[in-house]
Amino acid sequence: MINLHVSASEWILSVWSRAQDGPEGQMGVRLALKAAGFIGLDVVGIPGNLAVLLLFCHLFLAQGHMPHNEFILSQLVFANLMVTLCRGIPQALTALGIDPLFSHRACKTIILAYRVGRAMSITITSLLSSYQCVVIAPPTPGWTWLKCRVPSHLPHAIVFLYGLNILVVSPAAILFTEAFPPNSTIPEFTLNLEFCIVVFPGLMAYMVNGVVYIIRDFAFVGLMAAAAVYVMLVLHRHRQQVQGLQGAGRKTEEASRAVLLLVSTYVVLFGLDNVLWFYTLFVSRVHPTVSDTRVFFASCYSAISPVLIIATNRKLATCFRCGSKRKAAENVPSSVESNTSRVAPTQ
């Protein structure tokens, strides 16, 4: 362990010392920051999403059913897991100097899975806020019709969103994605991911691809933001009444606040991501630093959301604490038995 710590510290110091040596030193600093950022996202996002997904599976097996809100959250967690696996790991490996050497087919698969996962993360968050909007809405005739129809069609909505997003992202992911060139020659109108590249045939295809993504993202983010604003207004209007309720009313309030936290977090990160995306639309060769920063912001939500879900979901938090206490309790008898076995022969 000491040797690992010494070598790591020496590597960091050498990287920063080379920062004054021109472009190569600046590249070393960029790769060091990139490695630290994406390794941090992987360490938090992959175990976090896996843990939440397993908790949802455990609750489903224990209860025999899954509430609608938890069903949507489980789909969101799966989409976020796809994002962290397909983007965080390759980015961290390239930053550490480990070339994954993905083939053309592997690059197409990774980029397609990442873009579908990111798109599903956007659309499922929008679906979650819209569903919570329907749940918390007053029982007027229009809302009552939605309250009766929407829950039973949630699986159909998820399937529709997968089909829509695959249709939108497939052309660029399948037709234009290539393995990273061995001579590091990047053509014009290319998104450089450093482990794979997306080469567009011309300016028109480059712009159309970007505009389609922007329209889709802003449509669903606008929907989730509008639903979140409506939920906030309803909570504020009936604050005293909702706080005084027990059981279902309190659970509805807690679920609404959890959804608002997820939506607000996504909107902030989405804004940072799209500011950089707008910039890339007007540059023929995107610098890797810009791509790294944009992908980092785009991946932050996938890594942070499981922490927010556990923190705001009382059932998951209780299940998680019970599992930790059970493991601690299982370790206590073994230590006690080992102590008594050592003492017994001397008596």
mmCIF file of N, CA and C in Angstrom, residues 144-235:
data_model
loop_
_atom_site.group_PDB
_atom_site.id
_atom_site.type_symbol
_atom_site.label_atom_id
_atom_site.label_comp_id
_atom_site.label_asym_id
_atom_site.label_seq_id
_atom_site.Cartn_x
_atom_site.Cartn_y
_atom_site.Cartn_z
ATOM 1 N N THR A 144 -58.922 13.300 -13.316
ATOM 2 C CA THR A 144 -59.398 11.973 -12.896
ATOM 3 C C THR A 144 -59.251 10.965 -14.029
ATOM 4 N N TRP A 145 -59.527 11.388 -15.250
ATOM 5 C CA TRP A 145 -59.348 10.496 -16.401
ATOM 6 C C TRP A 145 -57.894 10.068 -16.534
ATOM 7 N N LEU A 146 -56.961 11.036 -16.359
ATOM 8 C CA LEU A 146 -55.540 10.707 -16.427
ATOM 9 C C LEU A 146 -55.116 9.809 -15.266
ATOM 10 N N LYS A 147 -55.649 10.082 -14.073
ATOM 11 C CA LYS A 147 -55.308 9.255 -12.917
ATOM 12 C C LYS A 147 -55.700 7.798 -13.135
ATOM 13 N N CYS A 148 -56.765 7.559 -13.878
ATOM 14 C CA CYS A 148 -57.214 6.189 -14.149
ATOM 15 C C CYS A 148 -56.434 5.539 -15.289
ATOM 16 N N ARG A 149 -56.010 6.328 -16.271
ATOM 17 C CA ARG A 149 -55.390 5.767 -17.468
ATOM 18 C C ARG A 149 -53.869 5.660 -17.371
ATOM 19 N N VAL A 150 -53.235 6.671 -16.805
ATOM 20 C CA VAL A 150 -51.772 6.744 -16.843
ATOM 21 C C VAL A 150 -51.089 5.573 -16.131
ATOM 22 N N PRO A 151 -51.462 5.210 -14.895
ATOM 23 C CA PRO A 151 -50.717 4.128 -14.200
ATOM 24 C C PRO A 151 -50.663 2.826 -14.973
ATOM 25 N N SER A 152 -51.751 2.413 -15.589
ATOM 26 C CA SER A 152 -51.770 1.129 -16.296
ATOM 27 C C SER A 152 -50.978 1.162 -17.600
ATOM 28 N N HIS A 153 -50.672 2.355 -18.101
ATOM 29 C CA HIS A 153 -49.945 2.468 -19.372
ATOM 30 C C HIS A 153 -48.487 2.877 -19.180
ATOM 31 N N LEU A 154 -47.993 2.866 -17.961
ATOM 32 C CA LEU A 154 -46.595 3.219 -17.737
ATOM 33 C C LEU A 154 -45.625 2.272 -18.458
ATOM 34 N N PRO A 155 -45.821 0.937 -18.407
ATOM 35 C CA PRO A 155 -44.920 0.066 -19.178
ATOM 36 C C PRO A 155 -44.931 0.369 -20.674
ATOM 37 N N HIS A 156 -46.121 0.679 -21.221
ATOM 38 C CA HIS A 156 -46.194 1.039 -22.633
ATOM 39 C C HIS A 156 -45.433 2.343 -22.915
ATOM 40 N N ALA A 157 -45.493 3.281 -21.972
ATOM 41 C CA ALA A 157 -44.773 4.541 -22.142
ATOM 42 C C ALA A 157 -43.265 4.305 -22.157
ATOM 43 N N ILE A 158 -42.780 3.400 -21.288
ATOM 44 C CA ILE A 158 -41.351 3.103 -21.262
ATOM 45 C C ILE A 158 -40.911 2.473 -22.587
ATOM 46 N N VAL A 159 -41.697 1.528 -23.088
ATOM 47 C CA VAL A 159 -41.365 0.889 -24.367
ATOM 48 C C VAL A 159 -41.368 1.919 -25.497
ATOM 49 N N PHE A 160 -42.351 2.819 -25.495
ATOM 50 C CA PHE A 160 -42.412 3.866 -26.518
ATOM 51 C C PHE A 160 -41.191 4.766 -26.459
ATOM 52 N N LEU A 161 -40.756 5.132 -25.258
ATOM 53 C CA LEU A 161 -39.591 6.002 -25.124
ATOM 54 C C LEU A 161 -38.322 5.308 -25.607
ATOM 55 N N TYR A 162 -38.181 4.019 -25.312
ATOM 56 C CA TYR A 162 -37.027 3.291 -25.829
ATOM 57 C C TYR A 162 -37.040 3.291 -27.360
ATOM 58 N N GLY A 163 -38.191 3.013 -27.957
ATOM 59 C CA GLY A 163 -38.281 3.002 -29.413
ATOM 60 C C GLY A 163 -37.976 4.362 -30.015
ATOM 61 N N LEU A 164 -38.518 5.419 -29.421
ATOM 62 C CA LEU A 164 -38.284 6.775 -29.924
ATOM 63 C C LEU A 164 -36.815 7.151 -29.848
ATOM 64 N N ASN A 165 -36.193 6.884 -28.713
ATOM 65 C CA ASN A 165 -34.797 7.277 -28.533
ATOM 66 C C ASN A 165 -33.852 6.455 -29.406
ATOM 67 N N ILE A 166 -34.132 5.170 -29.565
ATOM 68 C CA ILE A 166 -33.305 4.356 -30.463
ATOM 69 C C ILE A 166 -33.420 4.872 -31.893
ATOM 70 N N LEU A 167 -34.614 5.270 -32.293
ATOM 71 C CA LEU A 167 -34.822 5.804 -33.637
ATOM 72 C C LEU A 167 -34.049 7.107 -33.843
ATOM 73 N N VAL A 168 -33.975 7.936 -32.810
ATOM 74 C CA VAL A 168 -33.308 9.238 -32.938
ATOM 75 C C VAL A 168 -31.788 9.094 -32.942
ATOM 76 N N VAL A 169 -31.244 8.241 -32.072
ATOM 77 C CA VAL A 169 -29.787 8.188 -31.905
ATOM 78 C C VAL A 169 -29.113 7.177 -32.824
ATOM 79 N N SER A 170 -29.864 6.257 -33.417
ATOM 80 C CA SER A 170 -29.237 5.193 -34.208
ATOM 81 C C SER A 170 -28.463 5.695 -35.425
ATOM 82 N N PRO A 171 -28.979 6.658 -36.210
ATOM 83 C CA PRO A 171 -28.237 7.052 -37.414
ATOM 84 C C PRO A 171 -26.799 7.481 -37.134
ATOM 85 N N ALA A 172 -26.609 8.406 -36.188
ATOM 86 C CA ALA A 172 -25.252 8.878 -35.901
ATOM 87 C C ALA A 172 -24.416 7.803 -35.236
ATOM 88 N N ALA A 173 -25.017 7.039 -34.328
ATOM 89 C CA ALA A 173 -24.255 6.029 -33.594
ATOM 90 C C ALA A 173 -23.818 4.878 -34.490
ATOM 91 N N ILE A 174 -24.664 4.482 -35.431
ATOM 92 C CA ILE A 174 -24.363 3.315 -36.268
ATOM 93 C C ILE A 174 -23.626 3.705 -37.548
ATOM 94 N N LEU A 175 -24.050 4.796 -38.176
ATOM 95 C CA LEU A 175 -23.486 5.154 -39.475
ATOM 96 C C LEU A 175 -22.163 5.915 -39.371
ATOM 97 N N PHE A 176 -22.022 6.782 -38.367
ATOM 98 C CA PHE A 176 -20.904 7.714 -38.340
ATOM 99 C C PHE A 176 -19.848 7.398 -37.281
ATOM 100 N N THR A 177 -20.097 6.472 -36.370
ATOM 101 C CA THR A 177 -19.142 6.175 -35.302
ATOM 102 C C THR A 177 -18.049 5.248 -35.806
ATOM 103 N N GLU A 178 -16.797 5.579 -35.464
ATOM 104 C CA GLU A 178 -15.651 4.788 -35.888
ATOM 105 C C GLU A 178 -14.693 4.607 -34.712
ATOM 106 N N ALA A 179 -13.789 3.644 -34.864
ATOM 107 C CA ALA A 179 -12.722 3.479 -33.881
ATOM 108 C C ALA A 179 -11.754 4.653 -33.969
ATOM 109 N N PHE A 180 -11.078 4.925 -32.866
ATOM 110 C CA PHE A 180 -10.127 6.037 -32.864
ATOM 111 C C PHE A 180 -8.983 5.724 -33.827
ATOM 112 N N PRO A 181 -8.640 6.642 -34.729
ATOM 113 C CA PRO A 181 -7.608 6.347 -35.740
ATOM 114 C C PRO A 181 -6.241 6.156 -35.091
ATOM 115 N N PRO A 182 -5.468 5.177 -35.536
ATOM 116 C CA PRO A 182 -4.154 4.924 -34.934
ATOM 117 C C PRO A 182 -3.168 6.067 -35.124
ATOM 118 N N ASN A 183 -3.307 6.848 -36.198
ATOM 119 C CA ASN A 183 -2.403 7.976 -36.433
ATOM 120 C C ASN A 183 -2.903 9.272 -35.808
ATOM 121 N N SER A 184 -4.025 9.189 -35.062
ATOM 122 C CA SER A 184 -4.594 10.342 -34.344
ATOM 123 C C SER A 184 -4.990 11.484 -35.259
ATOM 124 N N THR A 185 -5.239 11.188 -36.532
ATOM 125 C CA THR A 185 -5.699 12.208 -37.468
ATOM 126 C C THR A 185 -7.212 12.315 -37.395
ATOM 127 N N ILE A 186 -7.702 13.476 -36.947
ATOM 128 C CA ILE A 186 -9.135 13.682 -36.746
ATOM 129 C C ILE A 186 -9.686 14.483 -37.916
ATOM 130 N N PRO A 187 -10.640 13.941 -38.677
ATOM 131 C CA PRO A 187 -11.216 14.689 -39.798
ATOM 132 C C PRO A 187 -12.055 15.869 -39.307
ATOM 133 N N GLU A 188 -12.465 16.675 -40.258
ATOM 134 C CA GLU A 188 -13.332 17.806 -39.934
ATOM 135 C C GLU A 188 -14.741 17.312 -39.625
ATOM 136 N N PHE A 189 -15.477 18.104 -38.836
ATOM 137 C CA PHE A 189 -16.840 17.788 -38.412
ATOM 138 C C PHE A 189 -16.877 16.436 -37.671
ATOM 139 N N THR A 190 -16.042 16.344 -36.646
ATOM 140 C CA THR A 190 -15.899 15.102 -35.887
ATOM 141 C C THR A 190 -16.039 15.398 -34.392
ATOM 142 N N LEU A 191 -16.779 14.541 -33.703
ATOM 143 C CA LEU A 191 -16.824 14.565 -32.251
ATOM 144 C C LEU A 191 -15.760 13.595 -31.746
ATOM 145 N N ASN A 192 -14.728 14.149 -31.112
ATOM 146 C CA ASN A 192 -13.588 13.354 -30.662
ATOM 147 C C ASN A 192 -13.811 12.934 -29.217
ATOM 148 N N LEU A 193 -14.018 11.628 -29.001
ATOM 149 C CA LEU A 193 -14.212 11.091 -27.655
ATOM 150 C C LEU A 193 -12.935 10.471 -27.108
ATOM 151 N N GLU A 194 -11.882 10.442 -27.906
ATOM 152 C CA GLU A 194 -10.542 9.947 -27.567
ATOM 153 C C GLU A 194 -10.455 8.421 -27.462
ATOM 154 N N PHE A 195 -11.561 7.721 -27.338
ATOM 155 C CA PHE A 195 -11.540 6.264 -27.457
ATOM 156 C C PHE A 195 -12.335 5.825 -28.685
ATOM 157 N N CYS A 196 -13.201 6.678 -29.166
ATOM 158 C CA CYS A 196 -13.945 6.506 -30.415
ATOM 159 C C CYS A 196 -14.180 7.898 -30.988
ATOM 160 N N ILE A 197 -14.529 7.962 -32.251
ATOM 161 C CA ILE A 197 -14.861 9.240 -32.881
ATOM 162 C C ILE A 197 -16.164 9.090 -33.650
ATOM 163 N N VAL A 198 -16.878 10.218 -33.774
ATOM 164 C CA VAL A 198 -18.104 10.258 -34.571
ATOM 165 C C VAL A 198 -17.838 11.218 -35.726
ATOM 166 N N VAL A 199 -17.667 10.665 -36.921
ATOM 167 C CA VAL A 199 -17.279 11.442 -38.094
ATOM 168 C C VAL A 199 -18.513 11.693 -38.951
ATOM 169 N N PHE A 200 -18.905 12.954 -39.061
ATOM 170 C CA PHE A 200 -20.050 13.314 -39.883
ATOM 171 C C PHE A 200 -19.583 13.615 -41.308
ATOM 172 N N PRO A 201 -20.378 13.255 -42.310
ATOM 173 C CA PRO A 201 -19.943 13.439 -43.702
ATOM 174 C C PRO A 201 -19.844 14.889 -44.135
ATOM 175 N N GLY A 202 -20.467 15.798 -43.425
ATOM 176 C CA GLY A 202 -20.399 17.193 -43.811
ATOM 177 C C GLY A 202 -21.066 18.087 -42.787
ATOM 178 N N LEU A 203 -21.065 19.382 -43.084
ATOM 179 C CA LEU A 203 -21.629 20.354 -42.163
ATOM 180 C C LEU A 203 -23.120 20.141 -41.961
ATOM 181 N N MET A 204 -23.839 19.797 -43.027
ATOM 182 C CA MET A 204 -25.278 19.630 -42.917
ATOM 183 C C MET A 204 -25.630 18.493 -41.955
ATOM 184 N N ALA A 205 -24.988 17.335 -42.113
ATOM 185 C CA ALA A 205 -25.253 16.209 -41.217
ATOM 186 C C ALA A 205 -24.864 16.548 -39.786
ATOM 187 N N TYR A 206 -23.767 17.272 -39.627
ATOM 188 C CA TYR A 206 -23.299 17.686 -38.301
ATOM 189 C C TYR A 206 -24.327 18.577 -37.607
ATOM 190 N N MET A 207 -24.843 19.557 -38.328
ATOM 191 C CA MET A 207 -25.810 20.488 -37.760
ATOM 192 C C MET A 207 -27.157 19.817 -37.520
ATOM 193 N N VAL A 208 -27.615 18.991 -38.473
ATOM 194 C CA VAL A 208 -28.903 18.317 -38.307
ATOM 195 C C VAL A 208 -28.881 17.413 -37.081
ATOM 196 N N ASN A 209 -27.793 16.676 -36.905
ATOM 197 C CA ASN A 209 -27.668 15.810 -35.735
ATOM 198 C C ASN A 209 -27.761 16.607 -34.444
ATOM 199 N N GLY A 210 -27.058 17.731 -34.397
ATOM 200 C CA GLY A 210 -27.089 18.551 -33.190
ATOM 201 C C GLY A 210 -28.450 19.172 -32.942
ATOM 202 N N VAL A 211 -29.098 19.645 -33.998
ATOM 203 C CA VAL A 211 -30.411 20.282 -33.840
ATOM 204 C C VAL A 211 -31.460 19.267 -33.384
ATOM 205 N N VAL A 212 -31.419 18.048 -33.925
ATOM 206 C CA VAL A 212 -32.377 17.013 -33.522
ATOM 207 C C VAL A 212 -32.235 16.706 -32.037
ATOM 208 N N TYR A 213 -30.993 16.583 -31.562
ATOM 209 C CA TYR A 213 -30.782 16.309 -30.143
ATOM 210 C C TYR A 213 -31.269 17.474 -29.277
ATOM 211 N N ILE A 214 -31.011 18.677 -29.750
ATOM 212 C CA ILE A 214 -31.426 19.850 -28.967
ATOM 213 C C ILE A 214 -32.949 19.920 -28.871
ATOM 214 N N ILE A 215 -33.641 19.687 -29.986
ATOM 215 C CA ILE A 215 -35.108 19.727 -29.966
ATOM 216 C C ILE A 215 -35.659 18.667 -29.027
ATOM 217 N N ARG A 216 -35.129 17.442 -29.105
ATOM 218 C CA ARG A 216 -35.603 16.377 -28.217
ATOM 219 C C ARG A 216 -35.342 16.708 -26.757
ATOM 220 N N ASP A 217 -34.104 17.140 -26.465
ATOM 221 C CA ASP A 217 -33.744 17.404 -25.068
ATOM 222 C C ASP A 217 -34.569 18.541 -24.491
ATOM 223 N N PHE A 218 -34.694 19.635 -25.242
ATOM 224 C CA PHE A 218 -35.421 20.781 -24.707
ATOM 225 C C PHE A 218 -36.908 20.486 -24.586
ATOM 226 N N ALA A 219 -37.446 19.657 -25.477
ATOM 227 C CA ALA A 219 -38.866 19.303 -25.365
ATOM 228 C C ALA A 219 -39.142 18.553 -24.064
ATOM 229 N N PHE A 220 -38.326 17.548 -23.759
ATOM 230 C CA PHE A 220 -38.564 16.753 -22.558
ATOM 231 C C PHE A 220 -38.155 17.495 -21.285
ATOM 232 N N VAL A 221 -37.087 18.272 -21.358
ATOM 233 C CA VAL A 221 -36.701 19.062 -20.183
ATOM 234 C C VAL A 221 -37.750 20.144 -19.914
ATOM 235 N N GLY A 222 -38.290 20.747 -20.984
ATOM 236 C CA GLY A 222 -39.369 21.719 -20.788
ATOM 237 C C GLY A 222 -40.595 21.086 -20.161
ATOM 238 N N LEU A 223 -40.918 19.851 -20.587
ATOM 239 C CA LEU A 223 -42.058 19.149 -20.000
ATOM 240 C C LEU A 223 -41.826 18.843 -18.533
ATOM 241 N N MET A 224 -40.619 18.358 -18.197
ATOM 242 C CA MET A 224 -40.350 18.039 -16.793
ATOM 243 C C MET A 224 -40.319 19.297 -15.934
ATOM 244 N N ALA A 225 -39.812 20.388 -16.484
ATOM 245 C CA ALA A 225 -39.780 21.634 -15.726
ATOM 246 C C ALA A 225 -41.190 22.170 -15.497
ATOM 247 N N ALA A 226 -42.045 22.109 -16.528
ATOM 248 C CA ALA A 226 -43.427 22.566 -16.376
ATOM 249 C C ALA A 226 -44.173 21.727 -15.346
ATOM 250 N N ALA A 227 -43.981 20.401 -15.409
ATOM 251 C CA ALA A 227 -44.630 19.530 -14.421
ATOM 252 C C ALA A 227 -44.112 19.815 -13.019
ATOM 253 N N ALA A 228 -42.807 20.069 -12.898
ATOM 254 C CA ALA A 228 -42.239 20.362 -11.579
ATOM 255 C C ALA A 228 -42.780 21.672 -11.019
ATOM 256 N N VAL A 229 -42.933 22.671 -11.879
ATOM 257 C CA VAL A 229 -43.506 23.949 -11.422
ATOM 258 C C VAL A 229 -44.938 23.749 -10.943
ATOM 259 N N TYR A 230 -45.715 22.950 -11.671
ATOM 260 C CA TYR A 230 -47.094 22.688 -11.261
ATOM 261 C C TYR A 230 -47.127 21.968 -9.918
ATOM 262 N N VAL A 231 -46.240 20.993 -9.723
ATOM 263 C CA VAL A 231 -46.185 20.270 -8.444
ATOM 264 C C VAL A 231 -45.843 21.227 -7.316
ATOM 265 N N MET A 232 -44.896 22.138 -7.551
ATOM 266 C CA MET A 232 -44.541 23.108 -6.520
ATOM 267 C C MET A 232 -45.716 24.022 -6.182
ATOM 268 N N LEU A 233 -46.458 24.448 -7.202
ATOM 269 C CA LEU A 233 -47.615 25.304 -6.953
ATOM 270 C C LEU A 233 -48.686 24.573 -6.143
ATOM 271 N N VAL A 234 -48.944 23.305 -6.477
ATOM 272 C CA VAL A 234 -49.947 22.543 -5.742
ATOM 273 C C VAL A 234 -49.501 22.322 -4.300
ATOM 274 N N LEU A 235 -48.228 22.000 -4.100
ATOM 275 C CA LEU A 235 -47.724 21.811 -2.742
ATOM 276 C C LEU A 235 -47.805 23.100 -1.934
#
